[in-house]
Short mmCIF file of N, CA, C and O in Angstrom, two decimals:
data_model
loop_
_atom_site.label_atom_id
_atom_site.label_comp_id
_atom_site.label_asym_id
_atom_site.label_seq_id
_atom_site.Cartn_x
_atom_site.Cartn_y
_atom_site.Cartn_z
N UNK A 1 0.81 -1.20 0.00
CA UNK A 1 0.00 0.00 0.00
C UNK A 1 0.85 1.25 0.00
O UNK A 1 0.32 2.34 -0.22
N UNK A 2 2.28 1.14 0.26
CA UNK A 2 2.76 2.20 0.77
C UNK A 2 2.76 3.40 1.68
O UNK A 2 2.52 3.00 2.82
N UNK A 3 2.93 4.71 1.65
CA UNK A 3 3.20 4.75 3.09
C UNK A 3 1.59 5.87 3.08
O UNK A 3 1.17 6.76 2.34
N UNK A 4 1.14 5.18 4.30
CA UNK A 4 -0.02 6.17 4.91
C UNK A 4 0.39 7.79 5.07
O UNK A 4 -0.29 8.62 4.46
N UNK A 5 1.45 8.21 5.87
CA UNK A 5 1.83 9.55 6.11
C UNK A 5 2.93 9.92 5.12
O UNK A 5 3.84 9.11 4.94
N UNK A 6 2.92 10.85 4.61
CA UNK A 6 4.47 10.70 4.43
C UNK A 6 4.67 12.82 4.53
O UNK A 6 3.75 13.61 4.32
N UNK A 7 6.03 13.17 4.89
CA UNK A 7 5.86 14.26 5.19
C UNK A 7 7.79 14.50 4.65
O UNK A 7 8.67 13.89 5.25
N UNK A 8 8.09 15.38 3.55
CA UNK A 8 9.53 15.36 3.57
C UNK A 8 9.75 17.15 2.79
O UNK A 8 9.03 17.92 2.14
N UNK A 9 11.10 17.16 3.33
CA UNK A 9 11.50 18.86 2.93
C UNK A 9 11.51 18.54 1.15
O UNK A 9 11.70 17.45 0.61
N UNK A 10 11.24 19.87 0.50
CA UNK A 10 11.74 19.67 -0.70
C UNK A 10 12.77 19.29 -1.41
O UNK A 10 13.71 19.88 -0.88
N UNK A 11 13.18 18.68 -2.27
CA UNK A 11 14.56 18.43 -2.81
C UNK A 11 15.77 19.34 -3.22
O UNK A 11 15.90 19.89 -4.32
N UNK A 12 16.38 19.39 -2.47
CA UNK A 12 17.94 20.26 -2.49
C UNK A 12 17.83 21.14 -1.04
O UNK A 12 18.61 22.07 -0.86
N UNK A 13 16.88 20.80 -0.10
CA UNK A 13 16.84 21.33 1.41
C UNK A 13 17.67 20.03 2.12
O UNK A 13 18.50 19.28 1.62
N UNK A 14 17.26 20.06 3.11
CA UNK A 14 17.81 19.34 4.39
C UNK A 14 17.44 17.83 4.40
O UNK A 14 17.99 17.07 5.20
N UNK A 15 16.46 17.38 3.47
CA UNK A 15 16.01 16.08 3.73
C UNK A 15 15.51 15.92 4.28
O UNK A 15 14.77 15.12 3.70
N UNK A 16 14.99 16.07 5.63
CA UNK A 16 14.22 15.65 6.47
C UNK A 16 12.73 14.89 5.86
O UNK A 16 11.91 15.43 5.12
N UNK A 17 12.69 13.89 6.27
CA UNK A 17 11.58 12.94 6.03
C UNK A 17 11.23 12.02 6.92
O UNK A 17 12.06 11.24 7.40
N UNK A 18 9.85 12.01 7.29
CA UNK A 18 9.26 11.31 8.16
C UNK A 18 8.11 10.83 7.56
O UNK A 18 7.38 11.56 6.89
N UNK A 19 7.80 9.18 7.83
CA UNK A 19 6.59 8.94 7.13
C UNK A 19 5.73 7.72 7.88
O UNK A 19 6.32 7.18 8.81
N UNK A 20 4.60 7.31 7.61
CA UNK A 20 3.84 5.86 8.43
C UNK A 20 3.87 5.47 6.54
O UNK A 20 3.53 6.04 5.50
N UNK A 21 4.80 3.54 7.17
CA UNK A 21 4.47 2.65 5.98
C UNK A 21 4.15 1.77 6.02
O UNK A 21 5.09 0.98 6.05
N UNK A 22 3.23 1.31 6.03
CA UNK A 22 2.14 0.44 6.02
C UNK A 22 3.13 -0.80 5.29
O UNK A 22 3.61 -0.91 4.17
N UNK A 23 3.17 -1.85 6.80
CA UNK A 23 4.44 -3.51 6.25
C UNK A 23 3.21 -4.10 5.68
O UNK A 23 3.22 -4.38 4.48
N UNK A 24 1.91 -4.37 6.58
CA UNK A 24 0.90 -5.30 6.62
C UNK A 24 -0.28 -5.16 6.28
O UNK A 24 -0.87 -4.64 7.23
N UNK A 25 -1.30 -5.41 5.03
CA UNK A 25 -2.88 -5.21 4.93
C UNK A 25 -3.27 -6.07 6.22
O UNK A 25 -2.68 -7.03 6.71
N UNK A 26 -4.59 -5.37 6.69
CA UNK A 26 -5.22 -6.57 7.55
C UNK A 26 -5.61 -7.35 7.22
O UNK A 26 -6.41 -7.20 6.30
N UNK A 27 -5.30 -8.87 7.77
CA UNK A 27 -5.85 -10.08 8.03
C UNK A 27 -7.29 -9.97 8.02
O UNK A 27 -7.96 -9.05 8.49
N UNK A 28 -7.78 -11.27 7.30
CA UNK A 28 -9.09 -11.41 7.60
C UNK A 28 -9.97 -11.41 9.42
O UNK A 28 -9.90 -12.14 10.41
N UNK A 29 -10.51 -10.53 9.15
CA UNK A 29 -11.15 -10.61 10.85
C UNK A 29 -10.24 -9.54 11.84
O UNK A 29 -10.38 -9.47 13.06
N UNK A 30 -9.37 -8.81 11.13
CA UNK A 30 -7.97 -8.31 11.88
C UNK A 30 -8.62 -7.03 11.69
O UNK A 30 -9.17 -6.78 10.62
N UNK A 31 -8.61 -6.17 12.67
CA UNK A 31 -8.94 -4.63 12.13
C UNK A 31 -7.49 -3.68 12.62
O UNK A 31 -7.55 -2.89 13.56
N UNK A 32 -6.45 -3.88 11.94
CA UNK A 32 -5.21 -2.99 11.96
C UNK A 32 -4.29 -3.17 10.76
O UNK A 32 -4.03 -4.24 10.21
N UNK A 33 -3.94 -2.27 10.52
CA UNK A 33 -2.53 -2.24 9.59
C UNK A 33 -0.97 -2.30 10.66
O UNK A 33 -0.72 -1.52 11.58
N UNK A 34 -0.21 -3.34 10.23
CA UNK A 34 0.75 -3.11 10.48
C UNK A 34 1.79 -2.22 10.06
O UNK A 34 2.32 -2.63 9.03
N UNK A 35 2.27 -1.10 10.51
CA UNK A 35 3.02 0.11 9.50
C UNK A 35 4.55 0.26 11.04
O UNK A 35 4.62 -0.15 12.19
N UNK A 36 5.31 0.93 10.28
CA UNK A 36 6.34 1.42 11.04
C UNK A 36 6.70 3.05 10.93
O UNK A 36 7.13 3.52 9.88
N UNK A 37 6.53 3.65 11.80
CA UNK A 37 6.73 5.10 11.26
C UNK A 37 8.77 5.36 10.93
O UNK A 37 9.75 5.07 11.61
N UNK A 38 8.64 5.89 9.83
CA UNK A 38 10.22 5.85 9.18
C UNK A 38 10.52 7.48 9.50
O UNK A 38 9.73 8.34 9.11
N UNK A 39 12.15 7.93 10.51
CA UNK A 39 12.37 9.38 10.52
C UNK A 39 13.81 8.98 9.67
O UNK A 39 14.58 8.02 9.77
N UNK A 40 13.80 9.82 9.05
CA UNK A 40 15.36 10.74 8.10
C UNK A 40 15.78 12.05 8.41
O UNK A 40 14.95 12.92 8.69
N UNK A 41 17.25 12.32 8.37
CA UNK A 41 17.20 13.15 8.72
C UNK A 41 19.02 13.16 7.85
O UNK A 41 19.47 12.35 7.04
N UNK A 42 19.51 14.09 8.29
CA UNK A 42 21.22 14.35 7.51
C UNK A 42 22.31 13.24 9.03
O UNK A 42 23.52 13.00 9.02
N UNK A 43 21.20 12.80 10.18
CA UNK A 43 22.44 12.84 11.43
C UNK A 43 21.72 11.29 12.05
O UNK A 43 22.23 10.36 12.68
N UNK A 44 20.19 11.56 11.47
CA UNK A 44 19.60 10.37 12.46
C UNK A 44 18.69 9.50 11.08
O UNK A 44 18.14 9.89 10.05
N UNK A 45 18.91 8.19 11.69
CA UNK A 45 17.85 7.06 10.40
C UNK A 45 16.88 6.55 12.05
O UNK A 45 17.48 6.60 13.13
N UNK A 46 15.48 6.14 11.99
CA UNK A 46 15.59 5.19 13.12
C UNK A 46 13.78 5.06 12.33
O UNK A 46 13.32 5.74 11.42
N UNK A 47 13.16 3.99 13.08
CA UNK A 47 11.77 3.39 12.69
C UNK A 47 11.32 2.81 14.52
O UNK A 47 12.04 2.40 15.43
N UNK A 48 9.78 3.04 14.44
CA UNK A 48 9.11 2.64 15.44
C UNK A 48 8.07 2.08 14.64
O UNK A 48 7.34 2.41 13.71
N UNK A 49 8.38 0.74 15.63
CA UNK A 49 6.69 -0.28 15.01
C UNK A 49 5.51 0.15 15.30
O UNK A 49 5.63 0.50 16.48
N UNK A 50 4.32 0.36 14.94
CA UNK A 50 3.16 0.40 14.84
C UNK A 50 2.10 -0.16 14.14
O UNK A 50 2.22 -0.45 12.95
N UNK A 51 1.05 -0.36 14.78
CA UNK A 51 -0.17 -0.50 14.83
C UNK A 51 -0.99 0.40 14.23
O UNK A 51 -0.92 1.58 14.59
N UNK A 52 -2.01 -0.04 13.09
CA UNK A 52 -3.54 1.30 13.10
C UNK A 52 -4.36 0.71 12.92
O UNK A 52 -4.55 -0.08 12.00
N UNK A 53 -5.16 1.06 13.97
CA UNK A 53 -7.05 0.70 13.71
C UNK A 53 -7.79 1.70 12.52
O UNK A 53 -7.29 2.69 11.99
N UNK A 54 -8.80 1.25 12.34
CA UNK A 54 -9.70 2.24 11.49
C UNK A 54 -10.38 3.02 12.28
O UNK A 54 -11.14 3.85 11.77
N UNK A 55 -10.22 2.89 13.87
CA UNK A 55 -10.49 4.07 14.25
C UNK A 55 -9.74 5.14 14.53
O UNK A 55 -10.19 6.21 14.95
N UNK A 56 -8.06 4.79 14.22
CA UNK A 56 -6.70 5.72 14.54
C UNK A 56 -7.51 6.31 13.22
O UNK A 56 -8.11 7.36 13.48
N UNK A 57 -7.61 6.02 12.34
CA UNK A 57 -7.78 6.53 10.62
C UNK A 57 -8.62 7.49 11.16
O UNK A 57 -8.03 8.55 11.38
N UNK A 58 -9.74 7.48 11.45
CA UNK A 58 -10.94 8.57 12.06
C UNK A 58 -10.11 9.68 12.60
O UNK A 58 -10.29 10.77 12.05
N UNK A 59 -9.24 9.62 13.56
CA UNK A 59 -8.72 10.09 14.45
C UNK A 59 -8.21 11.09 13.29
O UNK A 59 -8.54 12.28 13.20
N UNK A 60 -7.37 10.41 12.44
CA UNK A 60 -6.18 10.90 11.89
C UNK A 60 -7.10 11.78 10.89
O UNK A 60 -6.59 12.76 10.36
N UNK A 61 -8.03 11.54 10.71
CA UNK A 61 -8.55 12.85 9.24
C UNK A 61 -9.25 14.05 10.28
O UNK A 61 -9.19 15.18 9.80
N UNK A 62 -9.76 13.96 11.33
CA UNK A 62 -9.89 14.94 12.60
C UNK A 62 -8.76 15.41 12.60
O UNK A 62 -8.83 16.49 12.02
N UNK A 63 -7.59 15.18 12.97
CA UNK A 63 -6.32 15.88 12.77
C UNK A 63 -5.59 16.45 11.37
O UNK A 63 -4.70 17.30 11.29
N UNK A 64 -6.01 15.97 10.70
CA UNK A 64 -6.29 16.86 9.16
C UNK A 64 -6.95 17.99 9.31
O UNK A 64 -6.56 18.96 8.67
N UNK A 65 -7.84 18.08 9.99
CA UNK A 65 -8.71 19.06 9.78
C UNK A 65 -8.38 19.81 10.48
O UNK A 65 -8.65 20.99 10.25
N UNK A 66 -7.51 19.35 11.87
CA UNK A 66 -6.98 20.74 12.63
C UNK A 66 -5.78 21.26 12.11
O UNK A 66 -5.53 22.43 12.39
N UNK A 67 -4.94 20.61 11.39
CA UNK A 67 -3.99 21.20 10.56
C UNK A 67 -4.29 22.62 9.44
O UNK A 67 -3.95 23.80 9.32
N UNK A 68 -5.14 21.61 8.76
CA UNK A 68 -5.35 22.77 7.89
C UNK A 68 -6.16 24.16 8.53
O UNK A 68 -6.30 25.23 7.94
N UNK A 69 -6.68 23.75 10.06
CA UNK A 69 -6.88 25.63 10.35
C UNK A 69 -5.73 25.98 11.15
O UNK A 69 -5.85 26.74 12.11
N UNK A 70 -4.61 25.47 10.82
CA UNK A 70 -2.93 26.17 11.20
C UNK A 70 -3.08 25.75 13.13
O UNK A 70 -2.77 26.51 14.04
N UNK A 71 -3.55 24.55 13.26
CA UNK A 71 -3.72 24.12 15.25
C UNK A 71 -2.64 23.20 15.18
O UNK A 71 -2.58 22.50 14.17
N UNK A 72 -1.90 23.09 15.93
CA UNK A 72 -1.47 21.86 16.97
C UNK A 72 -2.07 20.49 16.66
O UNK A 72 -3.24 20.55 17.06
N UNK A 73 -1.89 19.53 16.24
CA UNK A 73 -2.08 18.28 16.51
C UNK A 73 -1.21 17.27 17.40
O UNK A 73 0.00 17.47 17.32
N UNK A 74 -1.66 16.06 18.34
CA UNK A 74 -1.47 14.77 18.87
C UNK A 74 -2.16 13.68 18.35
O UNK A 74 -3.36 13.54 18.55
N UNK A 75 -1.30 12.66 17.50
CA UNK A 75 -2.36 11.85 17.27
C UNK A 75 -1.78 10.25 17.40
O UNK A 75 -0.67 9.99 16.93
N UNK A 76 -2.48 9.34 17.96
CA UNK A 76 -1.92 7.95 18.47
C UNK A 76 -1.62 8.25 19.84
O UNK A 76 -0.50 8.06 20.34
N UNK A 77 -2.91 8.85 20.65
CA UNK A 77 -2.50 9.17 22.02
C UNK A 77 -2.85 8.32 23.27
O UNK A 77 -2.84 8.48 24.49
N UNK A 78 -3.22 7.16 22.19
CA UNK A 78 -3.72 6.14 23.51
C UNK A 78 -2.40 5.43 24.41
O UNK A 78 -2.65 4.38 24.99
N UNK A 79 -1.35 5.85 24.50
CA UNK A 79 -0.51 5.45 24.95
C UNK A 79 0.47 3.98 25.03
O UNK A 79 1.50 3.65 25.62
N UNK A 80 -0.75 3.15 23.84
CA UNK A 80 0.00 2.02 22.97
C UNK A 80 0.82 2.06 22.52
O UNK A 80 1.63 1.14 22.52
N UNK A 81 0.98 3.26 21.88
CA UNK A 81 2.24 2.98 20.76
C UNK A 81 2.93 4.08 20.60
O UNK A 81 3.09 4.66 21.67
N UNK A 82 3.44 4.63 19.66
CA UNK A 82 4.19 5.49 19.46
C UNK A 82 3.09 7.12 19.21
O UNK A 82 2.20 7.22 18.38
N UNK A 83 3.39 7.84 19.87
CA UNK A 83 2.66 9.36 19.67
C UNK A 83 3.10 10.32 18.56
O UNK A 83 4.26 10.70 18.69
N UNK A 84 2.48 10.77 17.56
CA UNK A 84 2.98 11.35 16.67
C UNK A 84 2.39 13.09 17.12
O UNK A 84 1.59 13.31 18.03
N UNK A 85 2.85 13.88 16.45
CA UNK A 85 2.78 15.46 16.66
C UNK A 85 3.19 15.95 16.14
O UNK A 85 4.41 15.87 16.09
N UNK A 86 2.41 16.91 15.27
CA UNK A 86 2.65 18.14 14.38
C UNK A 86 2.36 19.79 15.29
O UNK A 86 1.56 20.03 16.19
N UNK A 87 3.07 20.45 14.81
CA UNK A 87 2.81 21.55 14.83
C UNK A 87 3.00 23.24 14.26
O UNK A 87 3.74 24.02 14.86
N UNK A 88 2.36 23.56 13.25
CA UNK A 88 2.67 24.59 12.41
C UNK A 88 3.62 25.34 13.44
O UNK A 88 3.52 25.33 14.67
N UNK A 89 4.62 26.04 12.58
CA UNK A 89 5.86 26.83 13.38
C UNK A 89 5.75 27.68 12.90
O UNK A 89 5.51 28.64 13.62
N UNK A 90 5.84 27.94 11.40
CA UNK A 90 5.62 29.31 10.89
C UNK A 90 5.02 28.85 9.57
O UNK A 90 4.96 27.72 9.09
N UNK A 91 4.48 30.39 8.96
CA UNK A 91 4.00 30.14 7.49
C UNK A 91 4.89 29.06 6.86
O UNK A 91 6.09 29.35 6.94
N UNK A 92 4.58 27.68 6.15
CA UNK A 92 5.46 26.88 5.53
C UNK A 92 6.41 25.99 6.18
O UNK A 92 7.26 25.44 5.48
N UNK A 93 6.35 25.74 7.78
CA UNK A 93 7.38 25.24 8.59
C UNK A 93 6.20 24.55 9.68
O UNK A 93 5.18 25.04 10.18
N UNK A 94 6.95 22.98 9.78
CA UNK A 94 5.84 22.37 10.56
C UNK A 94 7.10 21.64 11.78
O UNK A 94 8.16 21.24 11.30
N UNK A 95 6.94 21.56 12.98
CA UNK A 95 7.41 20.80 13.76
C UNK A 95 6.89 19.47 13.76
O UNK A 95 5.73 19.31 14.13
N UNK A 96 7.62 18.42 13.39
CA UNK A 96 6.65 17.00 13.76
C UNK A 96 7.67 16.47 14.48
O UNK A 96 8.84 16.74 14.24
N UNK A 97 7.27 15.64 15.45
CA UNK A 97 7.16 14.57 16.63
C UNK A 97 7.23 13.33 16.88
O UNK A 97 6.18 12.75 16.58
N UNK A 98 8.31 12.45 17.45
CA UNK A 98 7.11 11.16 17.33
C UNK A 98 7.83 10.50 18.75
O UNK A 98 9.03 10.24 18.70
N UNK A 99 7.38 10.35 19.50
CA UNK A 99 7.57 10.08 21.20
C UNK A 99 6.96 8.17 21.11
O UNK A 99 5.90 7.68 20.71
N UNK A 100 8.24 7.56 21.70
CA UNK A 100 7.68 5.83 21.58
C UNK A 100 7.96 5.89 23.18
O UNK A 100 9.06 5.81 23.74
N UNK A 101 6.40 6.11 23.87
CA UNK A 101 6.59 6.06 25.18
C UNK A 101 6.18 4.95 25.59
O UNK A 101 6.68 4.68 26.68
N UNK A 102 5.40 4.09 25.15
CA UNK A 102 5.32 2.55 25.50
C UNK A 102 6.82 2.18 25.65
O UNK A 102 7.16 1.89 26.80
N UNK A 103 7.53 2.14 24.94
CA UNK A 103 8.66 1.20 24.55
C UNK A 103 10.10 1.95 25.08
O UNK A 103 10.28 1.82 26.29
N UNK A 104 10.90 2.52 24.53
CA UNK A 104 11.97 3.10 24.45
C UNK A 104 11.92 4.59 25.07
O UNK A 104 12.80 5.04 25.81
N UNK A 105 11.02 5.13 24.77
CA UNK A 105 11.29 6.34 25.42
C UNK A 105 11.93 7.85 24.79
O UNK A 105 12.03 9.03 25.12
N UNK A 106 12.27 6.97 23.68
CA UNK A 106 13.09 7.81 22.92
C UNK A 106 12.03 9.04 21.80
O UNK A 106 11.11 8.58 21.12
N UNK A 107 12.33 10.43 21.78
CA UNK A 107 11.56 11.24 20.76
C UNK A 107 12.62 12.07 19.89
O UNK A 107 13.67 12.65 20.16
N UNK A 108 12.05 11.91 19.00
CA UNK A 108 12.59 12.51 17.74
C UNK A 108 11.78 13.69 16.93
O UNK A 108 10.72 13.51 16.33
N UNK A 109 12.45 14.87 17.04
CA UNK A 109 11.43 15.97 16.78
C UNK A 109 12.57 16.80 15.88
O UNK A 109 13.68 17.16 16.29
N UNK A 110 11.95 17.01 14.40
CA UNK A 110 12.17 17.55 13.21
C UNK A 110 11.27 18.68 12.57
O UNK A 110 10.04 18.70 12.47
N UNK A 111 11.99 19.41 12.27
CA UNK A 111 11.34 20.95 11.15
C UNK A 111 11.33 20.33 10.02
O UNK A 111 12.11 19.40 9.79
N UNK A 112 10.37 20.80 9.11
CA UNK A 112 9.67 20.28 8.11
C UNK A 112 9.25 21.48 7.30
O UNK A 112 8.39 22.20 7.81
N UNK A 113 9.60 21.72 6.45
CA UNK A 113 8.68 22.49 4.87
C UNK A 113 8.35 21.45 3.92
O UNK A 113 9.03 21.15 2.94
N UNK A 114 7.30 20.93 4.26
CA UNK A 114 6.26 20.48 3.66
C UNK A 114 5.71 21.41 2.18
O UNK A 114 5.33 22.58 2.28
N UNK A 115 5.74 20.78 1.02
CA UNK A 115 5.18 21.44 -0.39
C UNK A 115 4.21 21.88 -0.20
O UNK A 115 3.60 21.38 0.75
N UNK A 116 3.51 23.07 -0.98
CA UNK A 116 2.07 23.43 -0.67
C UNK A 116 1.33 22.36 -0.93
O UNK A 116 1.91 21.63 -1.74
N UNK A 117 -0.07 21.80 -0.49
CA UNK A 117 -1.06 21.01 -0.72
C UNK A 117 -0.63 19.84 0.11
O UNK A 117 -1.10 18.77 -0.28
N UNK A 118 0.20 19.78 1.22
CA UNK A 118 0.59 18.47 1.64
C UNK A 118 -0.39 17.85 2.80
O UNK A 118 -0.31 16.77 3.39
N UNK A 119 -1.28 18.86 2.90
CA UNK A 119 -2.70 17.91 3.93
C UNK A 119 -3.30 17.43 2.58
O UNK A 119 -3.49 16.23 2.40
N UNK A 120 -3.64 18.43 1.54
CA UNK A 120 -4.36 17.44 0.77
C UNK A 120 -3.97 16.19 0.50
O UNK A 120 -4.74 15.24 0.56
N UNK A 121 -2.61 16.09 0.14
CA UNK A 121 -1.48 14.82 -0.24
C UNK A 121 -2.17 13.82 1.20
O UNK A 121 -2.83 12.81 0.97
N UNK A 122 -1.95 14.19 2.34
CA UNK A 122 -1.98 13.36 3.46
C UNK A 122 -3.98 12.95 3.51
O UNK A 122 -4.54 12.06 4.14
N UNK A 123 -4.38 13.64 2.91
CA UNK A 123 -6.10 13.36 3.28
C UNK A 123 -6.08 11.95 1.87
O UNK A 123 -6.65 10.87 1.99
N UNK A 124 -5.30 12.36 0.69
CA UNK A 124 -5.52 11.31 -0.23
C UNK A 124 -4.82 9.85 0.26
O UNK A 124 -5.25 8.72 -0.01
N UNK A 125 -3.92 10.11 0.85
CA UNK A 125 -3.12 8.79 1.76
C UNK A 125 -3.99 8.42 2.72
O UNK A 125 -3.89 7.20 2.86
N UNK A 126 -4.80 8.89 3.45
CA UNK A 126 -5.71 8.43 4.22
C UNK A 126 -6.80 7.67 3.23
O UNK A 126 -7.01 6.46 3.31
N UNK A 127 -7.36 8.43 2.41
CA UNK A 127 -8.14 7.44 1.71
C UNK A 127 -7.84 5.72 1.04
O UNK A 127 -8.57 4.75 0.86
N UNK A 128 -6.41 6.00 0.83
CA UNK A 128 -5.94 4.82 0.44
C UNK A 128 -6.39 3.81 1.62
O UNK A 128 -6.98 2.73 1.59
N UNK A 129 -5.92 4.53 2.59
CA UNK A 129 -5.84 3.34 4.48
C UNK A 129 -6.93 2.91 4.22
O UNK A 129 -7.10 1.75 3.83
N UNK A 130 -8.07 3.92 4.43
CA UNK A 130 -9.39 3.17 4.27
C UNK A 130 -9.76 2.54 3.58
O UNK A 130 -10.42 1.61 4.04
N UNK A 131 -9.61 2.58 2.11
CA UNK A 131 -9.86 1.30 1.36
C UNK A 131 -8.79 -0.14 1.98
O UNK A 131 -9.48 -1.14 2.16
N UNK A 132 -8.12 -0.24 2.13
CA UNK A 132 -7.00 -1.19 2.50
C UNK A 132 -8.15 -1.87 3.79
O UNK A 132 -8.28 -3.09 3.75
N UNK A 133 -8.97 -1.10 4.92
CA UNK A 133 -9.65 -2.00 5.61
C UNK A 133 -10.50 -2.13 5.21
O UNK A 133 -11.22 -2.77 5.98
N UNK A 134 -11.25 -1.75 3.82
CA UNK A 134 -12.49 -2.60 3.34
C UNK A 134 -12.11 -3.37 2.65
O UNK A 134 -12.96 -4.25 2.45
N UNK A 135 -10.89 -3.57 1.97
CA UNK A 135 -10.91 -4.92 1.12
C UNK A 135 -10.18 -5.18 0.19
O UNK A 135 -10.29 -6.26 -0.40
#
């Protein structure tokens, strides 16, 4: 399916790229995708395993929607798994997040210029997810 999120600087910037990639369709009777969220960076490589329900998916287009009115998002806050977080910094500059407090402990937090239209990009990657749990 490839990757549910994907979020990276333009080409000939800094690289920075962070994304959710979907390893696993669900199993019959299974309601999750197996994905690993992937960070890049010029200094750091690293991946946290994850889990998504189709109700994280719900979650996650609610947090679309607070993006695009320039808010703060938390999303994957049930304390299962890894916590992801955006947050507009300036016109064109997004802080994202991703805290694996179940597990390691470890957070990794990157600046981001994201291309114009990149919630739309991220609302069409969501649609993909959802088809992936119907079938």
């Amino acid at each position: 399916m490839g990757e549910l999120i994907y979020l990276a600087d333009p080409p000939g910037t800094s690289g920075h790229v962070v994304f959710l990639r979907v390893l696993e369709l669900p199993a019959p009777g299974r309601d999750c995708l197996d994905c690993e969220f992937v960070v890049e960076t010029e200094t750091v490589k690293g991946s946290f395993p994850v889990y998504v329900t189709s109700d994280d998916l719900d979650d996650w287009e609610g947090a679309l929607a607070e993006l695009a009115g320039g808010r703060f998002v938390s999303w994957l806050n049930s304390g299962r798994t890894v916590q992801f977080k955006i947050k507009p910094l300036s016109p064109g500059v997004i802080g994202v997040s991703l805290h694996d407090g179940p597990s390691s402990q470890v957070t990794v937090s990157v600046p981001l210029f994201p291309a114009a239209g990149w919630i739309d990009d991220q609302r069409a990657r969501l649609e993909k997810g959802r088809r992936a749990f119907a079938g």
